Backbone as numpy.savetxt, mean C-alpha at the origin, in Angstrom:
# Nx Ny Nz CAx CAy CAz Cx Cy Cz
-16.64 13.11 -3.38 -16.46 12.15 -2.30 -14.96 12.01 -2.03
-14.42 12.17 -0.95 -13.53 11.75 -0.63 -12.93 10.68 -1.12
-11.37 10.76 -0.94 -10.77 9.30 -1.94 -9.22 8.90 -0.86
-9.09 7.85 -0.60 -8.11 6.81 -0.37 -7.28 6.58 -1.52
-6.05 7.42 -1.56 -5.39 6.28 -2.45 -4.67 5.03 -2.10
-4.93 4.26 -2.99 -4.16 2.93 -2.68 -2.78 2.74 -3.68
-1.73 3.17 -3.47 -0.82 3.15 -4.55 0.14 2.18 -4.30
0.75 1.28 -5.29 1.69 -0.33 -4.93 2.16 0.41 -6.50
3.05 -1.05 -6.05 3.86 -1.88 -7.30 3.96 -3.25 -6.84
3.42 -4.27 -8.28 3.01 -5.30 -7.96 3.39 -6.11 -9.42
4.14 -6.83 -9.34 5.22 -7.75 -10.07 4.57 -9.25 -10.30
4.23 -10.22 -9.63 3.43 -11.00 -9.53 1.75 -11.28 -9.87
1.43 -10.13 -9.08 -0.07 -9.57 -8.81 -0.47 -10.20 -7.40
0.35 -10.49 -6.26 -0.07 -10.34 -5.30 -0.24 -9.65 -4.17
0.74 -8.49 -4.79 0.65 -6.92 -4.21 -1.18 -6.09 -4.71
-0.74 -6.78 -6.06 -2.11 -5.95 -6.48 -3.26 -6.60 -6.09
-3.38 -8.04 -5.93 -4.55 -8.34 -5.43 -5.35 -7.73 -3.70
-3.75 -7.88 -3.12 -3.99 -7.35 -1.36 -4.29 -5.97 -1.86
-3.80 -5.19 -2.73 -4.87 -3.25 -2.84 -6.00 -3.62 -2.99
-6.46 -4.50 -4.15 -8.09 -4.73 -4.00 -8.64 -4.79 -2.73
-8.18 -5.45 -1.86 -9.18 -6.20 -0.78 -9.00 -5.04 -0.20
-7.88 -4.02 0.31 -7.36 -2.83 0.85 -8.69 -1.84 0.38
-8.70 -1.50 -1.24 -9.67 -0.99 -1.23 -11.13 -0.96 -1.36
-11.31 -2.41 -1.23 -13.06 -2.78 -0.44 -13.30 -2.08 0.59
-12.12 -2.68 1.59 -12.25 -2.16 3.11 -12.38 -0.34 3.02
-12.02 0.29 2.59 -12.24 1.67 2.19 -13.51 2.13 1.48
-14.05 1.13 0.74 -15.20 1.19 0.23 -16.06 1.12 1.54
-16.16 -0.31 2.60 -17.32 -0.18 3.14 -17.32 1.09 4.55
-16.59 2.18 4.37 -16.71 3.29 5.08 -17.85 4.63 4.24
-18.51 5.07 5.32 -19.72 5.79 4.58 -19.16 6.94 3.81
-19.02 7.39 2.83 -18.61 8.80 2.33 -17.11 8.73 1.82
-16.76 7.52 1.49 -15.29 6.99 1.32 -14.96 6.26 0.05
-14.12 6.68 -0.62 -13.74 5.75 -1.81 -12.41 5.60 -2.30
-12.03 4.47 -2.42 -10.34 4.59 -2.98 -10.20 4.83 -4.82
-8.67 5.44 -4.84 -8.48 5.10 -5.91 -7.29 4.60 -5.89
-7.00 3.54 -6.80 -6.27 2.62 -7.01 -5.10 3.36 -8.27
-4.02 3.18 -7.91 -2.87 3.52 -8.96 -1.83 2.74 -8.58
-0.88 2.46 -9.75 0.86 2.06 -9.13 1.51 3.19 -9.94
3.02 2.34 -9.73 3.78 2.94 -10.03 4.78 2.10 -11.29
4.88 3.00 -12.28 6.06 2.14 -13.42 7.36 1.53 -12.79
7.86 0.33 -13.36 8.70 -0.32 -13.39 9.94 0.42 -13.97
11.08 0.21 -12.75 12.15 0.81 -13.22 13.14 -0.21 -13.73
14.55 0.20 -14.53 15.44 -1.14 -14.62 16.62 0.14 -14.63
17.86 -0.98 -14.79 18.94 -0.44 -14.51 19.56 0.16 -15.81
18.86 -0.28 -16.88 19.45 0.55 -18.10 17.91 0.47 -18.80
17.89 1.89 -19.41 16.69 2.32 -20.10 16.47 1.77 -21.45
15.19 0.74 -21.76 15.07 0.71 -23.38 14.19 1.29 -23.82
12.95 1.44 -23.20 12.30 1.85 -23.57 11.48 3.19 -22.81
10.94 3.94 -22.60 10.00 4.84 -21.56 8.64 4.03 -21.70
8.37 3.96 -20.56 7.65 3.10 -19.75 5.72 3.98 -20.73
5.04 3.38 -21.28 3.79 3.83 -21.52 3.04 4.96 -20.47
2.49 5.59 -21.33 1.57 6.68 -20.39 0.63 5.68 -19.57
0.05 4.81 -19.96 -0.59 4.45 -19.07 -0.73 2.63 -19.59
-0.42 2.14 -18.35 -0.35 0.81 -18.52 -1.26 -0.54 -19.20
-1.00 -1.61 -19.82 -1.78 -2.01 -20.78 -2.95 -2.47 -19.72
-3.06 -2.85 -18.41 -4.41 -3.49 -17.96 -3.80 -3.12 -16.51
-4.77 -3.18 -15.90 -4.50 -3.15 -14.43 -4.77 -1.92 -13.35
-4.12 -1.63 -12.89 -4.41 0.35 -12.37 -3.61 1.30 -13.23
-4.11 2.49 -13.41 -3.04 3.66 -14.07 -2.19 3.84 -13.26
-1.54 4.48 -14.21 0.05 5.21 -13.16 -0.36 6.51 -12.29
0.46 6.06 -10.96 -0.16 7.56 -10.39 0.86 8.73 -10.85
-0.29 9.92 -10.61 0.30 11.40 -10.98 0.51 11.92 -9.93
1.10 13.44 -9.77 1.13 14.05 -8.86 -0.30 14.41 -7.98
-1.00 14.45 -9.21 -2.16 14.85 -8.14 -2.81 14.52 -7.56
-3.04 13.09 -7.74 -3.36 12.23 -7.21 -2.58 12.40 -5.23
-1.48 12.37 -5.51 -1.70 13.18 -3.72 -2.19 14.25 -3.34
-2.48 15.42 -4.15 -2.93 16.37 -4.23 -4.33 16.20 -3.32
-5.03 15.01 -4.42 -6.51 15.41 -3.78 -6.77 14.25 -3.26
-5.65 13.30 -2.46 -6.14 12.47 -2.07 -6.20 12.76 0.03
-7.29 12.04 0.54 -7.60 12.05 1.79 -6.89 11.44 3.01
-6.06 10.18 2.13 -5.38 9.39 2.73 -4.68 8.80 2.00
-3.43 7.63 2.43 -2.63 7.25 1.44 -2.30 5.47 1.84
-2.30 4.77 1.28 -1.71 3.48 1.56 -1.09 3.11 0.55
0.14 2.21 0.94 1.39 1.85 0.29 1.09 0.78 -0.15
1.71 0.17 -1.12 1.63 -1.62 -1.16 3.24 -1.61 -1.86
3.72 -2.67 -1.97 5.04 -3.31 -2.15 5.04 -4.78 -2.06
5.80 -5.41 -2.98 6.26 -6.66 -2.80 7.77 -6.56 -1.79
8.25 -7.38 -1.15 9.13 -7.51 -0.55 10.16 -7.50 -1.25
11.59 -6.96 -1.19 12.87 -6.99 -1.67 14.00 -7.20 -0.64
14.41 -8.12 -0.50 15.13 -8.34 0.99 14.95 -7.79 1.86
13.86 -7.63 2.50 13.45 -7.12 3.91 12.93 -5.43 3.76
13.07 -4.55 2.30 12.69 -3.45 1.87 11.79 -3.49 0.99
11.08 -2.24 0.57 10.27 -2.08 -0.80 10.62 -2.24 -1.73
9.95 -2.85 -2.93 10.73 -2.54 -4.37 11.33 -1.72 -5.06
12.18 -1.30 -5.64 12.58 -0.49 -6.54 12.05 0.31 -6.88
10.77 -0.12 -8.21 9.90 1.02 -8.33 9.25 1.93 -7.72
8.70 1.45 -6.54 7.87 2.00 -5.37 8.83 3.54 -4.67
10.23 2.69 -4.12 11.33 3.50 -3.60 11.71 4.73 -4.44
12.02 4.32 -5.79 12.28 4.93 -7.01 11.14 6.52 -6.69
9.88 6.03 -6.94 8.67 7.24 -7.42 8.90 7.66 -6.21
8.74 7.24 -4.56 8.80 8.27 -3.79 9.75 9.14 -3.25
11.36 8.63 -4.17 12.51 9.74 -4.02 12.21 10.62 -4.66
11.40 10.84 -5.28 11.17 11.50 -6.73 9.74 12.70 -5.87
9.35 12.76 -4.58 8.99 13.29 -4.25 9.21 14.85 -3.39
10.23 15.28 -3.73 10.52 16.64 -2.73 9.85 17.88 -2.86
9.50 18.02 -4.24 8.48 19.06 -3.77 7.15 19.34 -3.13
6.77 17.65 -3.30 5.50 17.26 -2.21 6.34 17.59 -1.08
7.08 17.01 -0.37 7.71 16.83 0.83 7.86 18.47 1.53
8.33 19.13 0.51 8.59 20.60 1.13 7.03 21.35 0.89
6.36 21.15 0.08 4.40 21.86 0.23 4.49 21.25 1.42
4.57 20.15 1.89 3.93 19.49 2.94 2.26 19.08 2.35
2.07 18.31 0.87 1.34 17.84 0.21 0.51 16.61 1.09
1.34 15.70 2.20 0.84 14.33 2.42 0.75 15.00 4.45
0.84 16.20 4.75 0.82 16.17 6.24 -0.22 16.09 6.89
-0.70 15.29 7.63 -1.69 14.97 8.61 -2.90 14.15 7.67
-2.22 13.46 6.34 -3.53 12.50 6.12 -2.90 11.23 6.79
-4.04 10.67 7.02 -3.76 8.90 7.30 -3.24 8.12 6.07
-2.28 7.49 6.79 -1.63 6.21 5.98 -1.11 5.21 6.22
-1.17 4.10 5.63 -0.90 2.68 6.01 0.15 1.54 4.95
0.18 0.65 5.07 1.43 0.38 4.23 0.95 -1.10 4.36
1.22 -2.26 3.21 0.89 -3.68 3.09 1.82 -4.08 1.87
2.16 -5.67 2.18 3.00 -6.12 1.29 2.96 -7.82 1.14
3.92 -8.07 0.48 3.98 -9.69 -0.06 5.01 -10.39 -0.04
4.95 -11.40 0.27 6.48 -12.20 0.36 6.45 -13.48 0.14
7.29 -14.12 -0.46 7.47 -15.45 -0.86 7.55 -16.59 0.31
7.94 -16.05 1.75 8.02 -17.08 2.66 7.48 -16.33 3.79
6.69 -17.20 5.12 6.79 -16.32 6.31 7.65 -15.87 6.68
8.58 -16.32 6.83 10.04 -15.04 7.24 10.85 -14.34 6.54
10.09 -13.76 4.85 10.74 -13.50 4.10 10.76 -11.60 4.44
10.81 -11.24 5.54 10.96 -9.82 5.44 10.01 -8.55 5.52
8.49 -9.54 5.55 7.04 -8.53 5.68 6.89 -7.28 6.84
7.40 -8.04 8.01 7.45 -6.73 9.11 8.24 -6.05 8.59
9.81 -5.78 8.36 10.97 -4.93 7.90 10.56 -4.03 6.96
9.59 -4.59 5.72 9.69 -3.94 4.59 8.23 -3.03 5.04
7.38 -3.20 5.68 6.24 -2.16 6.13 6.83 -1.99 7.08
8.09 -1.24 7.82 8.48 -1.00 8.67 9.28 0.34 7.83
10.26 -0.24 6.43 10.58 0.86 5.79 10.04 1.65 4.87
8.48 1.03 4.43 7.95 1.73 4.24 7.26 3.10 4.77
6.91 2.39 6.22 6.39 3.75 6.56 7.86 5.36 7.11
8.57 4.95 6.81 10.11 5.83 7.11 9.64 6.67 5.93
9.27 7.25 5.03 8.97 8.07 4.03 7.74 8.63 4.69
6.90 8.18 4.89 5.45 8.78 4.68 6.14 9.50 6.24
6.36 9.06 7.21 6.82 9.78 8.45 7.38 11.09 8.14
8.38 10.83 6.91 9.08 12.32 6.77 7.87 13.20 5.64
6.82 12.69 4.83 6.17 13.23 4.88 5.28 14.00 5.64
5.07 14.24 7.11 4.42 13.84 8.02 2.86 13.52 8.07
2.68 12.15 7.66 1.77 10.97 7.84 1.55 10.79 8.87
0.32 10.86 9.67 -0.10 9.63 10.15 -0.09 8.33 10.27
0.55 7.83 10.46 1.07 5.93 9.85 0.12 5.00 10.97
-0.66 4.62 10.50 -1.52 3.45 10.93 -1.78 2.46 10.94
-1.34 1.13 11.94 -1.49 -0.27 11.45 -2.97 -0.88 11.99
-2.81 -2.07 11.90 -3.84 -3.14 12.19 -3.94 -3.13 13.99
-4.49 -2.43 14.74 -4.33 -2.84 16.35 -5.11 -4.47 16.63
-4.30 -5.22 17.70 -4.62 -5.91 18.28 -6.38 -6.36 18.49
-7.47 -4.90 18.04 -8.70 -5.46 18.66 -9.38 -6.67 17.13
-8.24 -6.57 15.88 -8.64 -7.38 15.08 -8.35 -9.03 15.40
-9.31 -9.88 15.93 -9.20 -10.88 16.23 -7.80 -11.64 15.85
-8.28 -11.70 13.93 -7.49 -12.50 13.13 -6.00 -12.30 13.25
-5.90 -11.23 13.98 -4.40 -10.75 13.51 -3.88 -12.06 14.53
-3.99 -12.52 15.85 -3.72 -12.99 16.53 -3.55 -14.60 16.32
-4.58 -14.80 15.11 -4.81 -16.23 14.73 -4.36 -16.74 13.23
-4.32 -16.09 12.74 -3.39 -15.58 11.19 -2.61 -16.87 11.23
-2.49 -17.60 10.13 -1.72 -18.57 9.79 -0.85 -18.24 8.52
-1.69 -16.87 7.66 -0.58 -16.45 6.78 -0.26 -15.29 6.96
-0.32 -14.20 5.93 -0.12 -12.85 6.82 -0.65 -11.84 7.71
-0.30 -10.73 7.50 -1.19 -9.89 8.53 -0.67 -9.89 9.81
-0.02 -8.75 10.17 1.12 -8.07 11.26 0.23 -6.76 11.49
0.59 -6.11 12.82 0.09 -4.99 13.46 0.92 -3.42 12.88
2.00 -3.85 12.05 2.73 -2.66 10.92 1.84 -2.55 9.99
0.93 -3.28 8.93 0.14 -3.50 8.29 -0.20 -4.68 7.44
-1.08 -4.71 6.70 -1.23 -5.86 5.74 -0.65 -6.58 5.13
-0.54 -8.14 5.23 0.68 -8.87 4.35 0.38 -10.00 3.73
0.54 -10.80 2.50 0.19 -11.91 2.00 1.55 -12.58 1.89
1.15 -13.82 2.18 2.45 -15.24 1.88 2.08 -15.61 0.81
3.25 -14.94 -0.33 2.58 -15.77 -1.52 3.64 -17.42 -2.15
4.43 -17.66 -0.98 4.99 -18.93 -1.48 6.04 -19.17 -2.48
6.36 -19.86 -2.38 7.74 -20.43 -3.59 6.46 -20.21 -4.97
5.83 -20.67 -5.06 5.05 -20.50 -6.53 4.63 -18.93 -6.76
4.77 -18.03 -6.01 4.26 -16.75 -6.04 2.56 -16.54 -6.46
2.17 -17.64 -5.52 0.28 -17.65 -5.88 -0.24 -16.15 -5.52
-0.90 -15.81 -6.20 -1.52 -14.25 -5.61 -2.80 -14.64 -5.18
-3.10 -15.74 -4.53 -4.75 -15.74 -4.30 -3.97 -15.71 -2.61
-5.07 -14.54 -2.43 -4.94 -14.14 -0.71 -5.85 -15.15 0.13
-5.28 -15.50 1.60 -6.22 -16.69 2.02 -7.59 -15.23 2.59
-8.13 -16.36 3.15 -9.65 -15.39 3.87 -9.30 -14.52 5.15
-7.85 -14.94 5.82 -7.67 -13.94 6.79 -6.72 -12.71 6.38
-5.99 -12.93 5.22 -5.34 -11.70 4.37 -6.09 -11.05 4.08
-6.93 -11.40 3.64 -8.00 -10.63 2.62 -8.72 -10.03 3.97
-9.37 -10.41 4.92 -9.95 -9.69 6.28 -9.42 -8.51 6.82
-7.56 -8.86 6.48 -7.37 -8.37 8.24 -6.53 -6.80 6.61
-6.65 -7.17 5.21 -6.30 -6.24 4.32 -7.55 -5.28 4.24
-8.66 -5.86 4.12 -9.69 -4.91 4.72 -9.77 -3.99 5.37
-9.34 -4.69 6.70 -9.49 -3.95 7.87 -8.30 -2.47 7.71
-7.43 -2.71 7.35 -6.56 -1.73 7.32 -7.33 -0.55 6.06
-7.70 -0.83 5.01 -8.47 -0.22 4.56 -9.26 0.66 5.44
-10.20 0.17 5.97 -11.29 0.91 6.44 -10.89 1.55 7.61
-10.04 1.31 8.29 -9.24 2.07 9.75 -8.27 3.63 9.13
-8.16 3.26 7.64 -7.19 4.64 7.35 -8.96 5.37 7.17
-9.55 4.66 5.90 -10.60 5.58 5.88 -11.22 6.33 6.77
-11.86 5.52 7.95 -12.21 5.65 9.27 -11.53 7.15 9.65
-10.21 7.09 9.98 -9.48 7.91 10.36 -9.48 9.61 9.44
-9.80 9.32 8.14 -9.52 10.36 7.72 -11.10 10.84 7.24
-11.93 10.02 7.25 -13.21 10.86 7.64 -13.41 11.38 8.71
-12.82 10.99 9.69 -12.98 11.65 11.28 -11.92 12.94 10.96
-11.23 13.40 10.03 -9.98 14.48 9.95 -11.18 14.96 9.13
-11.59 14.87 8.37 -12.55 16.06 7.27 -13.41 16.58 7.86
């Protein structure tokens, strides 16, 4: 069966909660399934090498995981108006995908998190998708025919999926995050079952 990856880095867990709902929405497409991975945490001086595979949560993604994946979506917490570190980090670390041309013509989408409404959500799924472009991606947001996007009191922009997670950094997504994170789900899926 075909597979969606959903790959983040998620510090809080409200990056990782919006992949869940991301990959429901991928679930309820017929012949469609995500798989869920991040990416290790980087720092500025090394103590330790980061575990093969992390104590709870999603595994780390591998290379091949683009290999055999159908489609791709991003997740990120916000970093002044950019992606995180780690996230940025693993996909510099991509050129020999970049030159196979490993990620060209699948669908992909990009979602993220931020501590305030104006803390930077459009910007940072804005620089997210600047990679997958030079991959050449497909980059796909949320269009206008999703009601909620229009009525949204927390996140959720037409770049892609977004949660307000507040001065407390709550990771519980409201009911229109979680909808309109869906929806982006199932519109990459959508898209790249119509490519197979």
């Amino acid at each position: 069966m075909p597979e969606i990856l959903v790959l983040y880095y998620s510090r809080g867990g409200s990056v990782a909660r919006l992949a869940r709902h991301v990959a429901r929405g991928i679930g309820e497409v017929e012949g469609m399934q995500a798989r869920v991975r991040t990416v290790p945490p980087v720092a500025a001086v090394t103590q330790a090498a980061a575990p093969p595979v992390p104590e709870e949560g999603a595994p780390y993604v591998e290379a091949r995981d683009l290999d055999e994946c159908a489609g791709l979506l991003l997740g990120s917490p916000t970093r002044f108006g950019n992606m995180a570190a780690p996230l940025k980090h693993w996909l510099d670390g991509l050129g020999a995908q970049w030159a196979s041309g490993t990620l060209v013509g699948k669908p992909a989408g990009v979602f993220t998190s931020t501590a305030s409404m104006h803390g930077g959500q459009e910007s940072t799924l804005l620089t997210m998708m600047v990679p997958l472009l030079h991959h050449g991606c497909l980059v796909l947001g949320i269009p206008f025919t999703e009601p909620l996007l229009s009525t949204t009191r927390g996140g959720g922009t037409p770049y892609g999926a977004s949660h307000v997670a507040g001065a407390s950094d709550d990771p519980q997504t409201s009911d229109d995050e979680a909808h309109l994170a869906r929806a982006l789900g199932r519109r990459v899926a959508m898209v790249a079952a119509k490519l197979a």
